[in-house]
Short mmCIF file of C-alpha atoms and ligand atoms in Angstrom, two decimals:
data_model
loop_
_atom_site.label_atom_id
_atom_site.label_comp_id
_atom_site.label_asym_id
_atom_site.label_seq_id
_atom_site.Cartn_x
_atom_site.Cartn_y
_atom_site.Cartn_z
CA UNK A 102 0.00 0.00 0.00
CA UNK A 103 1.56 2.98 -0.90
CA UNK A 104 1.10 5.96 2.03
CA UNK A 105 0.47 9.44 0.64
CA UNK A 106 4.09 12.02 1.75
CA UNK A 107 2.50 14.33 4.46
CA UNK A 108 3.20 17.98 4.79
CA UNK A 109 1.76 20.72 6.35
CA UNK A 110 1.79 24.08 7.89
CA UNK A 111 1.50 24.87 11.61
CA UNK A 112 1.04 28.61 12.94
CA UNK A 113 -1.40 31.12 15.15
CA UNK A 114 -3.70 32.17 13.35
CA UNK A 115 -3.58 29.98 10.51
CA UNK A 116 -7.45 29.90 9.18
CA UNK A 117 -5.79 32.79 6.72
CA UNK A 118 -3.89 30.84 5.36
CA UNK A 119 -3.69 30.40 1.39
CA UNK A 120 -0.38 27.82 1.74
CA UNK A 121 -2.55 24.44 1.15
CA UNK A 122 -4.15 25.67 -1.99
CA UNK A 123 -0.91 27.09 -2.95
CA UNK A 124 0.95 23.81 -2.22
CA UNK A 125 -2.37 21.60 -3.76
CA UNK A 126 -1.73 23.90 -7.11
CA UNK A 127 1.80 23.13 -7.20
CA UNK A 128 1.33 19.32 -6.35
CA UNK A 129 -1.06 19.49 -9.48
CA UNK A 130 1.02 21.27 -11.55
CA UNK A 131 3.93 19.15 -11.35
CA UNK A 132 2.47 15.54 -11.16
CA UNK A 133 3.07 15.07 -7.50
CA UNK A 134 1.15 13.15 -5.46
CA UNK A 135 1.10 14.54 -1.54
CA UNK A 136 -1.23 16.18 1.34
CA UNK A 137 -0.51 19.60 2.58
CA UNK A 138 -3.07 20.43 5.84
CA UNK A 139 -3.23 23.94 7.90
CA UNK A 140 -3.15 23.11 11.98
CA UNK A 141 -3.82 26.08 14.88
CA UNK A 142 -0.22 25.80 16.71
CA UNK A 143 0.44 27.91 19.62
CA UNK A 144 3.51 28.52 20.88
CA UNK A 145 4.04 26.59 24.03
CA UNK A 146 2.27 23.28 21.79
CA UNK A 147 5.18 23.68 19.17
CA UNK A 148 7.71 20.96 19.98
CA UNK A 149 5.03 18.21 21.03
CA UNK A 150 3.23 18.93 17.60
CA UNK A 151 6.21 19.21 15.18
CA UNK A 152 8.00 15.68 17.08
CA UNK A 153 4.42 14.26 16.89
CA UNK A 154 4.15 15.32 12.95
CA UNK A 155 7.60 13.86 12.33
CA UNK A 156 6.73 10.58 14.38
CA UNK A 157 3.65 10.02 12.75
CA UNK A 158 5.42 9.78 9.17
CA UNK A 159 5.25 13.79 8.08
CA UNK A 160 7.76 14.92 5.39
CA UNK A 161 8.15 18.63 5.75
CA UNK A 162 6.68 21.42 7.52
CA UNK A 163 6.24 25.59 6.91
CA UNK A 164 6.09 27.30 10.57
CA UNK A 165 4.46 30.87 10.31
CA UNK A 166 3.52 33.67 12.52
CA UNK A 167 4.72 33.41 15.67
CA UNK A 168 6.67 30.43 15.44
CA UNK A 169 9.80 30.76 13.09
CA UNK A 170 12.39 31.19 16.11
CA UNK A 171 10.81 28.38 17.90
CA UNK A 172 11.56 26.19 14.27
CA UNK A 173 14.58 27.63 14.48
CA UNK A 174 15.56 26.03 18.02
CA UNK A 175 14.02 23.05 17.23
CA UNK A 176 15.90 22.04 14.18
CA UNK A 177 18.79 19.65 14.86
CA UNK A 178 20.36 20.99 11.35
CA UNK A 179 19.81 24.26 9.69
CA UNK A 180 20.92 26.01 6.20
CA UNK A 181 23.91 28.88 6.20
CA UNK A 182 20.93 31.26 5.37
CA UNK A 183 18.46 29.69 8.75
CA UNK A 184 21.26 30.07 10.42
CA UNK A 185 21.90 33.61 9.57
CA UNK A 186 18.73 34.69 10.26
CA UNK A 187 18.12 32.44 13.00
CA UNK A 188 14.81 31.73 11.95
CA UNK A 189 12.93 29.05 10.34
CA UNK A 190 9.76 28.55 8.21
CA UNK A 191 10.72 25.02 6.17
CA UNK A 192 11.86 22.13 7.78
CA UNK A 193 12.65 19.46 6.17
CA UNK A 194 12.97 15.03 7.00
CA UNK A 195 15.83 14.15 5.43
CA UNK A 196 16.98 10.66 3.67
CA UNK A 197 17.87 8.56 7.64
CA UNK A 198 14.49 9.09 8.63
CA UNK A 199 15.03 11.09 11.43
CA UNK A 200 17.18 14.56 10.67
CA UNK A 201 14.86 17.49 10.59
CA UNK A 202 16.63 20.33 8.60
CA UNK A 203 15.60 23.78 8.98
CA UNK A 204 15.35 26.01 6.15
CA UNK A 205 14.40 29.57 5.91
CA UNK A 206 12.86 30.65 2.40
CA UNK A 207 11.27 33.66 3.04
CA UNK A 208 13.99 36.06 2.25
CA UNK A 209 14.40 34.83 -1.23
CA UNK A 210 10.67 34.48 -1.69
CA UNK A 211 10.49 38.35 -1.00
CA UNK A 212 13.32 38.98 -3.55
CA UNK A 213 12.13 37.13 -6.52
CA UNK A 214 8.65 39.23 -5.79
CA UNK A 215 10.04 42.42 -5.60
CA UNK A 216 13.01 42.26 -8.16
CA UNK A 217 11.75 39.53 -10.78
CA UNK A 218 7.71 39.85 -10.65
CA UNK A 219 7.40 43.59 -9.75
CA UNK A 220 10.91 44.21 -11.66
CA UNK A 221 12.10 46.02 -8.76
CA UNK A 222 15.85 47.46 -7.89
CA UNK A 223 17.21 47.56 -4.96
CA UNK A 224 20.52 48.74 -4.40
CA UNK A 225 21.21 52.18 -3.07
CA UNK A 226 17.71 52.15 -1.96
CA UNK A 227 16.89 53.21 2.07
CA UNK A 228 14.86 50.90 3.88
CA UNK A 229 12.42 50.75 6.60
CA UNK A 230 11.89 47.34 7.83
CA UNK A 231 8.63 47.39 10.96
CA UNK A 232 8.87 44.30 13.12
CA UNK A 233 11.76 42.81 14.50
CA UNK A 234 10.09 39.23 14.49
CA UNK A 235 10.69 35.99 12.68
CA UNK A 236 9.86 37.18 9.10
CA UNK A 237 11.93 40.10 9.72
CA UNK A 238 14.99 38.28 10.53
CA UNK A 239 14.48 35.91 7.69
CA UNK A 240 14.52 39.20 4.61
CA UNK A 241 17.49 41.01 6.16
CA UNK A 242 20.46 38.78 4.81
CA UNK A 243 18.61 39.13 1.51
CA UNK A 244 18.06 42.97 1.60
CA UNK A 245 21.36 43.62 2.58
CA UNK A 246 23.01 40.75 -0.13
CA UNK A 247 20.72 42.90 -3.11
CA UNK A 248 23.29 46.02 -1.74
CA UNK A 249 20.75 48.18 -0.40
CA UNK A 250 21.70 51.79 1.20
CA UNK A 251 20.75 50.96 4.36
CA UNK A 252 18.09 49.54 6.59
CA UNK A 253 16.26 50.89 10.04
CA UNK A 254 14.58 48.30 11.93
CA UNK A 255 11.74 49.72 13.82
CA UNK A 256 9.85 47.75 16.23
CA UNK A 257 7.00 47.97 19.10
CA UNK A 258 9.49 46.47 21.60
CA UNK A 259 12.57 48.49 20.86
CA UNK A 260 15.12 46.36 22.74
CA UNK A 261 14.27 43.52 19.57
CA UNK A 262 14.61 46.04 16.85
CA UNK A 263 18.45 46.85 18.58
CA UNK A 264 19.08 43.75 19.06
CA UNK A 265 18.84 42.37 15.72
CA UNK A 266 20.10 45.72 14.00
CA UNK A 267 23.17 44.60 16.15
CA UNK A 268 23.08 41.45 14.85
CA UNK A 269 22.90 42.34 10.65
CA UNK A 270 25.18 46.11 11.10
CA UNK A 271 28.35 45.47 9.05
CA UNK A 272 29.00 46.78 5.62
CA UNK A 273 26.25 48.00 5.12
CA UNK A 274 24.28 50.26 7.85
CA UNK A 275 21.55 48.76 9.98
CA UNK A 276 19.98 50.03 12.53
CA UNK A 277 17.46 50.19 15.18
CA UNK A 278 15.12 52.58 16.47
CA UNK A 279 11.39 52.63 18.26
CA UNK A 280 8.63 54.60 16.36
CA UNK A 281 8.49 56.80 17.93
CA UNK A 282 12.27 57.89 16.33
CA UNK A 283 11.18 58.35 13.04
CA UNK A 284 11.14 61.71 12.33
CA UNK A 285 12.79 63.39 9.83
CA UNK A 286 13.97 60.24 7.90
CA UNK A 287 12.42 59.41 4.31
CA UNK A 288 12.57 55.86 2.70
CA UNK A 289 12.68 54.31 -0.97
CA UNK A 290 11.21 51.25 0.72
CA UNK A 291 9.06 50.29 3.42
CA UNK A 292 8.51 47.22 4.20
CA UNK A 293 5.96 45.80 6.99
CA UNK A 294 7.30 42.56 8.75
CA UNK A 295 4.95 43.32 11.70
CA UNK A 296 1.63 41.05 12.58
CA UNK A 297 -0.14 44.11 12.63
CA UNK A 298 -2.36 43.47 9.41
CA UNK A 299 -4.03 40.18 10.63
CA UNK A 300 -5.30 42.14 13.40
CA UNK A 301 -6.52 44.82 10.78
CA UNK A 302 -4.04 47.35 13.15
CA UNK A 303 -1.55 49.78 11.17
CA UNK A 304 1.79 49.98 13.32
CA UNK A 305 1.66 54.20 14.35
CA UNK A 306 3.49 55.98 10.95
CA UNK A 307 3.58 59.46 10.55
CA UNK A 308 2.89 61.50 7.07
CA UNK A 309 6.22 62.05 5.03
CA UNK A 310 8.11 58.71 5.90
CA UNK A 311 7.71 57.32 2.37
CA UNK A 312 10.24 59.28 -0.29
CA UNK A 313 8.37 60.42 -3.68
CA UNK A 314 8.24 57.05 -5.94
CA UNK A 315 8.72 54.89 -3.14
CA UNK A 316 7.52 51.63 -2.27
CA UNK A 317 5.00 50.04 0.39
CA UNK A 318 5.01 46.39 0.86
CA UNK A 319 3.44 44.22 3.07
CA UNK A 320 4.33 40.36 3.99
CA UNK A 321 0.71 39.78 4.97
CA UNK A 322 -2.11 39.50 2.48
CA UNK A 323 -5.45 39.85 2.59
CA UNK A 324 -8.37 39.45 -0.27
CA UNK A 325 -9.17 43.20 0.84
CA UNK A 326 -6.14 45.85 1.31
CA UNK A 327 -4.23 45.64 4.36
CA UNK A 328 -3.87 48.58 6.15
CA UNK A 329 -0.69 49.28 5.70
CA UNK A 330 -1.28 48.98 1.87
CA UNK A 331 -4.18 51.39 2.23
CA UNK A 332 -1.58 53.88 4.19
CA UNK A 333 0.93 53.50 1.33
CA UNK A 334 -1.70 54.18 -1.46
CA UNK A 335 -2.61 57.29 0.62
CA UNK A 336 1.09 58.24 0.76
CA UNK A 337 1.27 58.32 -2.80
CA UNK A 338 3.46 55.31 -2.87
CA UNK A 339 4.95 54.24 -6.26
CA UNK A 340 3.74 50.73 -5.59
CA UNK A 341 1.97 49.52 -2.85
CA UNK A 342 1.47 45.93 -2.61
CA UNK A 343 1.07 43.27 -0.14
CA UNK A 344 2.93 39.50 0.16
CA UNK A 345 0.67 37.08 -1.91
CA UNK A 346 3.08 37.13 -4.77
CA UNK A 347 6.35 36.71 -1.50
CA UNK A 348 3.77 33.76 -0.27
CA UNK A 349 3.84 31.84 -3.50
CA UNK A 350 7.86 32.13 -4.31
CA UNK A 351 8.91 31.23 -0.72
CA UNK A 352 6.56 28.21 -1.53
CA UNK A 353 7.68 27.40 -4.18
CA UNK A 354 10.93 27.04 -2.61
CA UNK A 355 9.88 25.14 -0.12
CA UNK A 356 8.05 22.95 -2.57
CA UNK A 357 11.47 22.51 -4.32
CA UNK A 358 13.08 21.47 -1.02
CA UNK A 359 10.86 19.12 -0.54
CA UNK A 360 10.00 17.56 -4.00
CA UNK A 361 12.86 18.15 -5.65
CA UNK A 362 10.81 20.06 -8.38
CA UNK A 363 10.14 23.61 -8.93
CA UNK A 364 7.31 24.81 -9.87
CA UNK A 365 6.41 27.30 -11.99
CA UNK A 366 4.72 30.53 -9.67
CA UNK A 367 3.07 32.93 -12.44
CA UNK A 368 0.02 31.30 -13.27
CA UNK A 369 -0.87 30.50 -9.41
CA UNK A 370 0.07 34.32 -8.76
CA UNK A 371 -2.16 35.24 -11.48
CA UNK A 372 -5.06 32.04 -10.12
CA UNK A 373 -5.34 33.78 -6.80
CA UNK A 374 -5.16 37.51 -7.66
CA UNK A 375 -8.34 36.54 -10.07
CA UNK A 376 -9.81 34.50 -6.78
CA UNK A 377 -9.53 37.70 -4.76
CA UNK A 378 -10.85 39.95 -6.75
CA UNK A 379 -13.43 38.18 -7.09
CA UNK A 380 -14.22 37.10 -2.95
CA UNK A 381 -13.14 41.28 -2.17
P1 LIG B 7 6.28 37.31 14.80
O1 LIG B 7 5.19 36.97 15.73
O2 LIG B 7 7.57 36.58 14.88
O3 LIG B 7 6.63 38.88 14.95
C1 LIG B 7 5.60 39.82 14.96
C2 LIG B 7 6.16 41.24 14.92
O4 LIG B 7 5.07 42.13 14.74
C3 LIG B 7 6.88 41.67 16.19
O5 LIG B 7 7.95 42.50 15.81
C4 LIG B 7 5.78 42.46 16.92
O6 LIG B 7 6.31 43.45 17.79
C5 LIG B 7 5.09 43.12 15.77
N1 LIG B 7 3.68 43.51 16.03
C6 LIG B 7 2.64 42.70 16.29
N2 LIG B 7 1.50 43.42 16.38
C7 LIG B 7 1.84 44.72 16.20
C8 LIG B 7 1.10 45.94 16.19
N3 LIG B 7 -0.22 45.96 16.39
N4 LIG B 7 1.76 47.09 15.93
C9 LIG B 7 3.11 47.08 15.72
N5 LIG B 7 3.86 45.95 15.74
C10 LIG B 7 3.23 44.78 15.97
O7 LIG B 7 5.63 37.20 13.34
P2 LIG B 7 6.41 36.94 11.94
O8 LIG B 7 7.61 37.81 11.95
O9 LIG B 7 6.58 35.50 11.70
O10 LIG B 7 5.33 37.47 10.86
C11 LIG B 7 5.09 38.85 10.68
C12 LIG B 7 4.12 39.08 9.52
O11 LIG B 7 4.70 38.70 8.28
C13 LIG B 7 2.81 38.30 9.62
O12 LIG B 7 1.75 39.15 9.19
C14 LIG B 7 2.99 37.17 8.64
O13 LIG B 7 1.76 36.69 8.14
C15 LIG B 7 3.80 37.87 7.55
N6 LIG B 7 4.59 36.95 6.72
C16 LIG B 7 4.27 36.79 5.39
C17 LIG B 7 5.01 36.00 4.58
C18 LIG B 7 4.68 35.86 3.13
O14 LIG B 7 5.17 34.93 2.49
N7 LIG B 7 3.89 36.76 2.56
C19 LIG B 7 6.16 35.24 5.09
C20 LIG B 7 6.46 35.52 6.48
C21 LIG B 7 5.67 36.32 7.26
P3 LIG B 7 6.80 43.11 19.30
O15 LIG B 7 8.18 42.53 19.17
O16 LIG B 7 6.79 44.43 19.98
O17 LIG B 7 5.80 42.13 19.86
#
């Protein structure tokens, strides 16, 4: 009897989540034959659920909001660019069994959406990253590898935002301030890492942070703007988007760590753009 390969996703909240269809409409696309499931995870559940899904025959797991530095700790191997950000949102079973290696493709994800799909560029650009959690640790190496200007990491709980600004500041400038620091600086780029959006919350921005032409994006999506994305379109932004087309490429890359296949993104971009304009 042949057993189907089990993956899934675990995070809080999770019922938002668009990663099984995305991962059904890959499996589809490239002949594969697996189950991808959503499961409510909180925090102090994480290790007994991930060790059960592993024990019960699981392949490979994405960890979302608020659980990517848990992943992190948990996996017994991790990637140079996990371990660099020191966050996880793929692991992976490997060939014995019983490794789990952590991956983390969320930085790259954001890349190929902002430089290949939205034909973005990057360097010499000034960026504001909000939220010094998970996600945000995972796009820094990234940001800073595509030779932006600099980056200021703002965050709710300051302390975080310094802390990892510590942790990225070499070449290239990073640094950390509370929001209430803002004043006075403009930015190319701004790019919301915070939970703020699935609470329908907008972190507190002033007027006049965004420079002429620049760029709003937001990792969370939502059929209907976020608020953030509403804020940037009020700003005049250049662009103002949100992270459905970041959601399908770090799949994808997941997918590909997993299957061994990679599948092709732009028609499942395009699939659930139509879906949501049609459900807003
Ligand atoms: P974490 O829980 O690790 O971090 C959350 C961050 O948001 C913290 O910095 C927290 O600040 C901040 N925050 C929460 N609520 C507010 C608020 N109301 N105002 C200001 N700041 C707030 O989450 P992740 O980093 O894993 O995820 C962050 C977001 O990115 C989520 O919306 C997630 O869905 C999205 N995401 C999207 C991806 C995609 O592919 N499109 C991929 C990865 C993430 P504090 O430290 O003070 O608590």
């Amino acid at each position: 009897m042949s057993v189907i390969d089990r993956y899934a996703v675990f995070g809080h909240p999770i019922q938002h989540s668009k990663s099984p269809r995305i991962h059904r409409l890959f499996a589809e696309q490239t002949g594969q034959t697996l189950c991808y499931t959503a499961q409510e995870v909180l925090p102090e559940n994480f290790h007994h659920a991930v060790s059960t899904f592993f024990a019960d025959g699981g392949k490979g797991l994405n960890c979302t909001v608020p659980l990517k530095e848990l992943a992190w700790q948990y996996a017994y191997q991790s990637t140079p660019r996990a371990a660099l950000s020191k966050a996880v949102n793929t692991l992976i079973l490997q060939d014995d069994g019983t490794t789990v290696l952590g991956d983390n493709t969320d930085g790259c994800g954001l890349l190929t959406d902002l430089t290949v799909n939205h034909q973005l560029v990057l360097a010499g650009q000034q960026v504001l990253i909000m939220g010094a959690g998970g996600a945000s640790r995972g796009i820094i190496a990234h940001l800073l590898a595509a030779d932006v200007a600099s980056i200021i990491i703002v965050n709710r709980t300051i302390e975080k935002a310094l802390h990892l600004a510590h942790e990225f500041n070499q070449s290239i400038p990073v640094k950390g301030l509370g929001f209430a620091d803002l004043a006075g600086y403009q930015f190319d780029l701004i790019i919301n890492a915070t939970s703020a959006s699935l609470t329908n919350q907008l972190p507190p921005l002033s007027n006049h942070l965004l420079a002429p032409q620049g760029i709003c994006y937001d990792l969370a999506y939502s059929n209907e703007d976020t608020p953030f994305v509403r804020w940037g379109k009020q700003q005049l932004a250049q662009k103002s988007l949100d992270g459905l087309g970041m959601l399908v490429e770090q799949a994808a890359e997941a997918f590909f760590l997993w299957r061994k296949v990679r599948p092709e993104t732009q028609t499942v971009i395009a699939l659930l753009n139509a879906e949501r304009t049609h459900t807003a």
